[in-house]
Amino acid sequence: MDSRNGSEVESFFESAPSLKNANIVSQKLKEFIDRNSRSSESGGPIRVVCVTSGGTTVPLEQRCVRYIDNFASGYRGAASTEYFVKAGYAVIFLHRLGSCQPYCKYLLEESFLDLFELAEEDKIEVCQSHGAEVKKAIREYHAAVDEGQLFRLPFTTIFEYLQLLKLVATSMSPLGSCGMFYLAAAVSDFYVPWQSMAEHKIQSASGPLDIRLTQTPKMLSVLRKDWAPFAFCISFKLETDPDILLQKANAAMNKYHMHIVVANLLATYKQEVIVVTKEGKASIRKHGEHDDVEEQLVNLLVEKHSEYLEKPETSLNGA
Ligand code: PMT
């Protein structure tokens, strides 16, 4: 991390409004990680992944009426969480409040009320046409929760997201190379620092609005170097121009010391992703209408994590 980014990181955390319930969240995280870091029945260590999902908002007022948002729905993170649970991982699902949730992917297209109908004596039943998928979702969701494999942590703003990411990463640090970060959230690259933000609703009577946005410090290098130096780290790179995608993904891998960068284009991200590693690249494509790229992607990452566990590298800070 260069010293400029280092001081920007420090000032970001110093000036951010404090996280609500930080002590409670920290305690619950510790319990979840402790429970899951005990050996599994097969004797091997349990792996824990932090999946980040959805987009962060940038408030324009401290008493926020307006904010800048982005397109991310949280589908990728929610679907990937299901496949990580299936692969035996314990998942910390750090997600945008109100975004797509694991085991509820189909709720994005359906109205919640379309799933139910009134039966005799005013009893509520799931419609026959949705019965199989709702049953499967309930079964899998409860299994994940009952087995203690899923911990959900919501955020809305960029301030909450980065403070929670730090908390999760430092809590996962004792897991060493059994920890994984799967950073699929679309994180705001620019924000309004809290101290220079208007307190009250910005008034339209004051004329056109000029806002100066500050660059959000890149946290990937801090995560790799300081917060969880032995964890296996996967970041995502989204672009709209196909001509620069791979170059940007490679640059992110080298600059932030990511183990893997998953590159995707806005126009095709639901159909294709490219997995970029130091050894080369592999394209993953959706086969049929009813499958998703996340299943193949997660299976490949689980394999890569297994290889990493056999020969983890030394940490970047020399520890
Ligand atoms: O949620 P969906 O609708 O399914 O969409 C999924 C997705 C397209 C959002 C996802 O596949 C994806 O590409 N996510 C990353 C998009 C992004 O924000 O790219 P970026 O170039 O801005 O950031 C690259 C990486 O740096 C990200 O992993 C991000 O978590 C991280 N980052 C970004 C800014 C910042 N200040 N600190 C960071 O750590």
GROMACS .gro file of N, CA, C and O in nm, residues 8-66:
model
  236
    8GLU      N    1  -0.520   0.801   0.327
    8GLU     CA    2  -0.661   0.814   0.288
    8GLU      C    3  -0.748   0.709   0.358
    8GLU      O    4  -0.861   0.737   0.398
    9VAL      N    5  -0.693   0.589   0.374
    9VAL     CA    6  -0.766   0.482   0.444
    9VAL      C    7  -0.791   0.526   0.588
    9VAL      O    8  -0.903   0.518   0.639
   10GLU      N    9  -0.683   0.576   0.651
   10GLU     CA   10  -0.696   0.621   0.791
   10GLU      C   11  -0.801   0.731   0.804
   10GLU      O   12  -0.888   0.725   0.891
   11SER      N   13  -0.794   0.830   0.716
   11SER     CA   14  -0.889   0.941   0.732
   11SER      C   15  -1.031   0.897   0.697
   11SER      O   16  -1.127   0.948   0.754
   12PHE      N   17  -1.045   0.798   0.607
   12PHE     CA   18  -1.179   0.748   0.578
   12PHE      C   19  -1.241   0.691   0.707
   12PHE      O   20  -1.355   0.725   0.744
   13PHE      N   21  -1.166   0.605   0.776
   13PHE     CA   22  -1.223   0.541   0.896
   13PHE      C   23  -1.240   0.641   1.011
   13PHE      O   24  -1.335   0.631   1.087
   14GLU      N   25  -1.146   0.736   1.022
   14GLU     CA   26  -1.158   0.834   1.131
   14GLU      C   27  -1.282   0.920   1.115
   14GLU      O   28  -1.348   0.955   1.213
   15SER      N   29  -1.313   0.956   0.989
   15SER     CA   30  -1.423   1.052   0.971
   15SER      C   31  -1.558   0.986   0.947
   15SER      O   32  -1.661   1.053   0.948
   16ALA      N   33  -1.559   0.853   0.922
   16ALA     CA   34  -1.687   0.786   0.893
   16ALA      C   35  -1.776   0.785   1.018
   16ALA      O   36  -1.726   0.771   1.130
   17PRO      N   37  -1.909   0.801   1.001
   17PRO     CA   38  -1.998   0.791   1.118
   17PRO      C   39  -1.988   0.650   1.177
   17PRO      O   40  -1.981   0.553   1.101
   18SER      N   41  -1.984   0.640   1.311
   18SER     CA   42  -1.957   0.506   1.367
   18SER      C   43  -2.070   0.408   1.339
   18SER      O   44  -2.187   0.445   1.331
   19LEU      N   45  -2.025   0.286   1.328
   19LEU     CA   46  -2.115   0.176   1.296
   19LEU      C   47  -2.210   0.151   1.413
   19LEU      O   48  -2.166   0.146   1.527
   20LYS      N   49  -2.340   0.135   1.378
   20LYS     CA   50  -2.434   0.105   1.488
   20LYS      C   51  -2.411  -0.038   1.535
   20LYS      O   52  -2.384  -0.126   1.454
   21ASN      N   53  -2.423  -0.064   1.661
   21ASN     CA   54  -2.412  -0.199   1.719
   21ASN      C   55  -2.281  -0.269   1.688
   21ASN      O   56  -2.279  -0.392   1.674
   22ALA      N   57  -2.172  -0.193   1.673
   22ALA     CA   58  -2.045  -0.256   1.634
   22ALA      C   59  -2.004  -0.367   1.732
   22ALA      O   60  -1.956  -0.473   1.691
   23ASN      N   61  -2.029  -0.344   1.863
   23ASN     CA   62  -1.986  -0.445   1.961
   23ASN      C   63  -2.066  -0.574   1.948
   23ASN      O   64  -2.011  -0.684   1.959
   24ILE      N   65  -2.197  -0.557   1.925
   24ILE     CA   66  -2.282  -0.677   1.912
   24ILE      C   67  -2.244  -0.754   1.785
   24ILE      O   68  -2.229  -0.877   1.787
   25VAL      N   69  -2.224  -0.680   1.675
   25VAL     CA   70  -2.187  -0.745   1.549
   25VAL      C   71  -2.054  -0.819   1.567
   25VAL      O   72  -2.039  -0.935   1.527
   26SER      N   73  -1.962  -0.754   1.632
   26SER     CA   74  -1.830  -0.812   1.650
   26SER      C   75  -1.838  -0.941   1.733
   26SER      O   76  -1.774  -1.042   1.701
   27GLN      N   77  -1.921  -0.939   1.838
   27GLN     CA   78  -1.939  -1.056   1.923
   27GLN      C   79  -2.003  -1.173   1.847
   27GLN      O   80  -1.957  -1.288   1.853
   28LYS      N   81  -2.106  -1.139   1.767
   28LYS     CA   82  -2.175  -1.244   1.690
   28LYS      C   83  -2.083  -1.304   1.584
   28LYS      O   84  -2.085  -1.424   1.559
   29LEU      N   85  -2.002  -1.217   1.523
   29LEU     CA   86  -1.907  -1.266   1.423
   29LEU      C   87  -1.807  -1.362   1.487
   29LEU      O   88  -1.776  -1.467   1.432
   30LYS      N   89  -1.760  -1.323   1.605
   30LYS     CA   90  -1.661  -1.405   1.675
   30LYS      C   91  -1.721  -1.543   1.705
   30LYS      O   92  -1.656  -1.646   1.682
   31GLU      N   93  -1.846  -1.541   1.754
   31GLU     CA   94  -1.911  -1.669   1.786
   31GLU      C   95  -1.925  -1.756   1.661
   31GLU      O   96  -1.899  -1.876   1.664
   32PHE      N   97  -1.967  -1.693   1.550
   32PHE     CA   98  -1.986  -1.767   1.424
   32PHE      C   99  -1.853  -1.828   1.378
   32PHE      O  100  -1.846  -1.945   1.341
   33ILE      N  101  -1.748  -1.746   1.383
   33ILE     CA  102  -1.618  -1.794   1.334
   33ILE      C  103  -1.561  -1.901   1.428
   33ILE      O  104  -1.512  -2.004   1.383
   34ASP      N  105  -1.574  -1.881   1.560
   34ASP     CA  106  -1.524  -1.980   1.656
   34ASP      C  107  -1.592  -2.114   1.633
   34ASP      O  108  -1.528  -2.219   1.631
   35ARG      N  109  -1.727  -2.107   1.621
   35ARG     CA  110  -1.804  -2.231   1.603
   35ARG      C  111  -1.759  -2.304   1.477
   35ARG      O  112  -1.744  -2.424   1.476
   36ASN      N  113  -1.735  -2.227   1.372
   36ASN     CA  114  -1.702  -2.289   1.244
   36ASN      C  115  -1.555  -2.324   1.228
   36ASN      O  116  -1.521  -2.402   1.140
   37SER      N  117  -1.470  -2.267   1.313
   37SER     CA  118  -1.328  -2.298   1.294
   37SER      C  119  -1.288  -2.425   1.367
   37SER      O  120  -1.177  -2.474   1.350
   38ARG      N  121  -1.382  -2.479   1.450
   38ARG     CA  122  -1.351  -2.609   1.511
   38ARG      C  123  -1.352  -2.714   1.401
   38ARG      O  124  -1.421  -2.699   1.301
   39SER      N  125  -1.277  -2.823   1.419
   39SER     CA  126  -1.266  -2.922   1.313
   39SER      C  127  -1.400  -2.977   1.271
   39SER      O  128  -1.491  -2.994   1.352
   40SER      N  129  -1.414  -3.009   1.143
   40SER     CA  130  -1.537  -3.068   1.093
   40SER      C  131  -1.540  -3.216   1.131
   40SER      O  132  -1.441  -3.271   1.181
   41GLU      N  133  -1.654  -3.283   1.102
   41GLU     CA  134  -1.666  -3.427   1.134
   41GLU      C  135  -1.558  -3.507   1.064
   41GLU      O  136  -1.506  -3.605   1.115
   42SER      N  137  -1.523  -3.463   0.941
   42SER     CA  138  -1.422  -3.539   0.865
   42SER      C  139  -1.280  -3.510   0.917
   42SER      O  140  -1.183  -3.566   0.868
   43GLY      N  141  -1.269  -3.424   1.016
   43GLY     CA  142  -1.138  -3.397   1.074
   43GLY      C  143  -1.067  -3.277   1.012
   43GLY      O  144  -0.976  -3.221   1.070
   44GLY      N  145  -1.111  -3.236   0.894
   44GLY     CA  146  -1.045  -3.122   0.827
   44GLY      C  147  -1.097  -2.991   0.881
   44GLY      O  148  -1.206  -2.988   0.940
   45PRO      N  149  -1.022  -2.883   0.864
   45PRO     CA  150  -1.072  -2.754   0.913
   45PRO      C  151  -1.187  -2.704   0.826
   45PRO      O  152  -1.191  -2.732   0.707
   46ILE      N  153  -1.281  -2.632   0.888
   46ILE     CA  154  -1.392  -2.577   0.811
   46ILE      C  155  -1.344  -2.449   0.744
   46ILE      O  156  -1.271  -2.371   0.804
   47ARG      N  157  -1.387  -2.430   0.622
   47ARG     CA  158  -1.349  -2.308   0.551
   47ARG      C  159  -1.459  -2.203   0.566
   47ARG      O  160  -1.577  -2.238   0.566
   48VAL      N  161  -1.417  -2.079   0.579
   48VAL     CA  162  -1.513  -1.970   0.595
   48VAL      C  163  -1.492  -1.869   0.483
   48VAL      O  164  -1.378  -1.829   0.457
   49VAL      N  165  -1.600  -1.832   0.414
   49VAL     CA  166  -1.588  -1.732   0.309
   49VAL      C  167  -1.674  -1.610   0.341
   49VAL      O  168  -1.786  -1.624   0.391
   50CYS      N  169  -1.619  -1.491   0.317
   50CYS     CA  170  -1.698  -1.369   0.326
   50CYS      C  171  -1.738  -1.333   0.183
   50CYS      O  172  -1.651  -1.306   0.099
   51VAL      N  173  -1.868  -1.337   0.157
   51VAL     CA  174  -1.921  -1.300   0.025
   51VAL      C  175  -1.977  -1.160   0.036
   51VAL      O  176  -2.066  -1.135   0.118
   52THR      N  177  -1.925  -1.066  -0.044
   52THR     CA  178  -1.984  -0.932  -0.042
   52THR      C  179  -2.076  -0.919  -0.163
   52THR      O  180  -2.047  -0.971  -0.269
   53SER      N  181  -2.188  -0.848  -0.144
   53SER     CA  182  -2.294  -0.858  -0.244
   53SER      C  183  -2.380  -0.731  -0.252
   53SER      O  184  -2.412  -0.671  -0.149
   54GLY      N  185  -2.415  -0.693  -0.374
   54GLY     CA  186  -2.501  -0.574  -0.392
   54GLY      C  187  -2.416  -0.448  -0.401
   54GLY      O  188  -2.293  -0.453  -0.401
   55GLY      N  189  -2.481  -0.333  -0.407
   55GLY     CA  190  -2.407  -0.208  -0.424
   55GLY      C  191  -2.410  -0.120  -0.299
   55GLY      O  192  -2.505  -0.128  -0.220
   56THR      N  193  -2.307  -0.038  -0.284
   56THR     CA  194  -2.306   0.057  -0.171
   56THR      C  195  -2.368   0.189  -0.216
   56THR      O  196  -2.357   0.226  -0.332
   57THR      N  197  -2.429   0.262  -0.124
   57THR     CA  198  -2.481   0.395  -0.157
   57THR      C  199  -2.384   0.502  -0.107
   57THR      O  200  -2.307   0.480  -0.013
   58VAL      N  201  -2.393   0.619  -0.171
   58VAL     CA  202  -2.316   0.736  -0.127
   58VAL      C  203  -2.417   0.844  -0.086
   58VAL      O  204  -2.482   0.904  -0.171
   59PRO      N  205  -2.434   0.867   0.045
   59PRO     CA  206  -2.529   0.969   0.088
   59PRO      C  207  -2.481   1.108   0.048
   59PRO      O  208  -2.361   1.135   0.049
   60LEU      N  209  -2.576   1.195   0.016
   60LEU     CA  210  -2.541   1.334  -0.016
   60LEU      C  211  -2.570   1.427   0.101
   60LEU      O  212  -2.526   1.542   0.102
   61GLU      N  213  -2.649   1.379   0.198
   61GLU     CA  214  -2.679   1.460   0.317
   61GLU      C  215  -2.662   1.371   0.440
   61GLU      O  216  -2.689   1.250   0.432
   62GLN      N  217  -2.618   1.430   0.551
   62GLN     CA  218  -2.602   1.349   0.673
   62GLN      C  219  -2.738   1.294   0.718
   62GLN      O  220  -2.749   1.178   0.757
   63ARG      N  221  -2.841   1.380   0.714
   63ARG     CA  222  -2.977   1.328   0.739
   63ARG      C  223  -3.031   1.294   0.601
   63ARG      O  224  -3.097   1.375   0.537
   64CYS      N  225  -2.998   1.174   0.559
   64CYS     CA  226  -3.000   1.142   0.416
   64CYS      C  227  -3.140   1.135   0.353
   64CYS      O  228  -3.225   1.056   0.393
   65VAL      N  229  -3.160   1.222   0.256
   65VAL     CA  230  -3.279   1.217   0.172
   65VAL      C  231  -3.239   1.163   0.035
   65VAL      O  232  -3.310   1.085  -0.025
   66ARG      N  233  -3.119   1.205  -0.013
   66ARG     CA  234  -3.075   1.164  -0.146
   66ARG      C  235  -2.942   1.092  -0.137
   66ARG      O  236  -2.860   1.120  -0.050
   0.00000   0.00000   0.00000
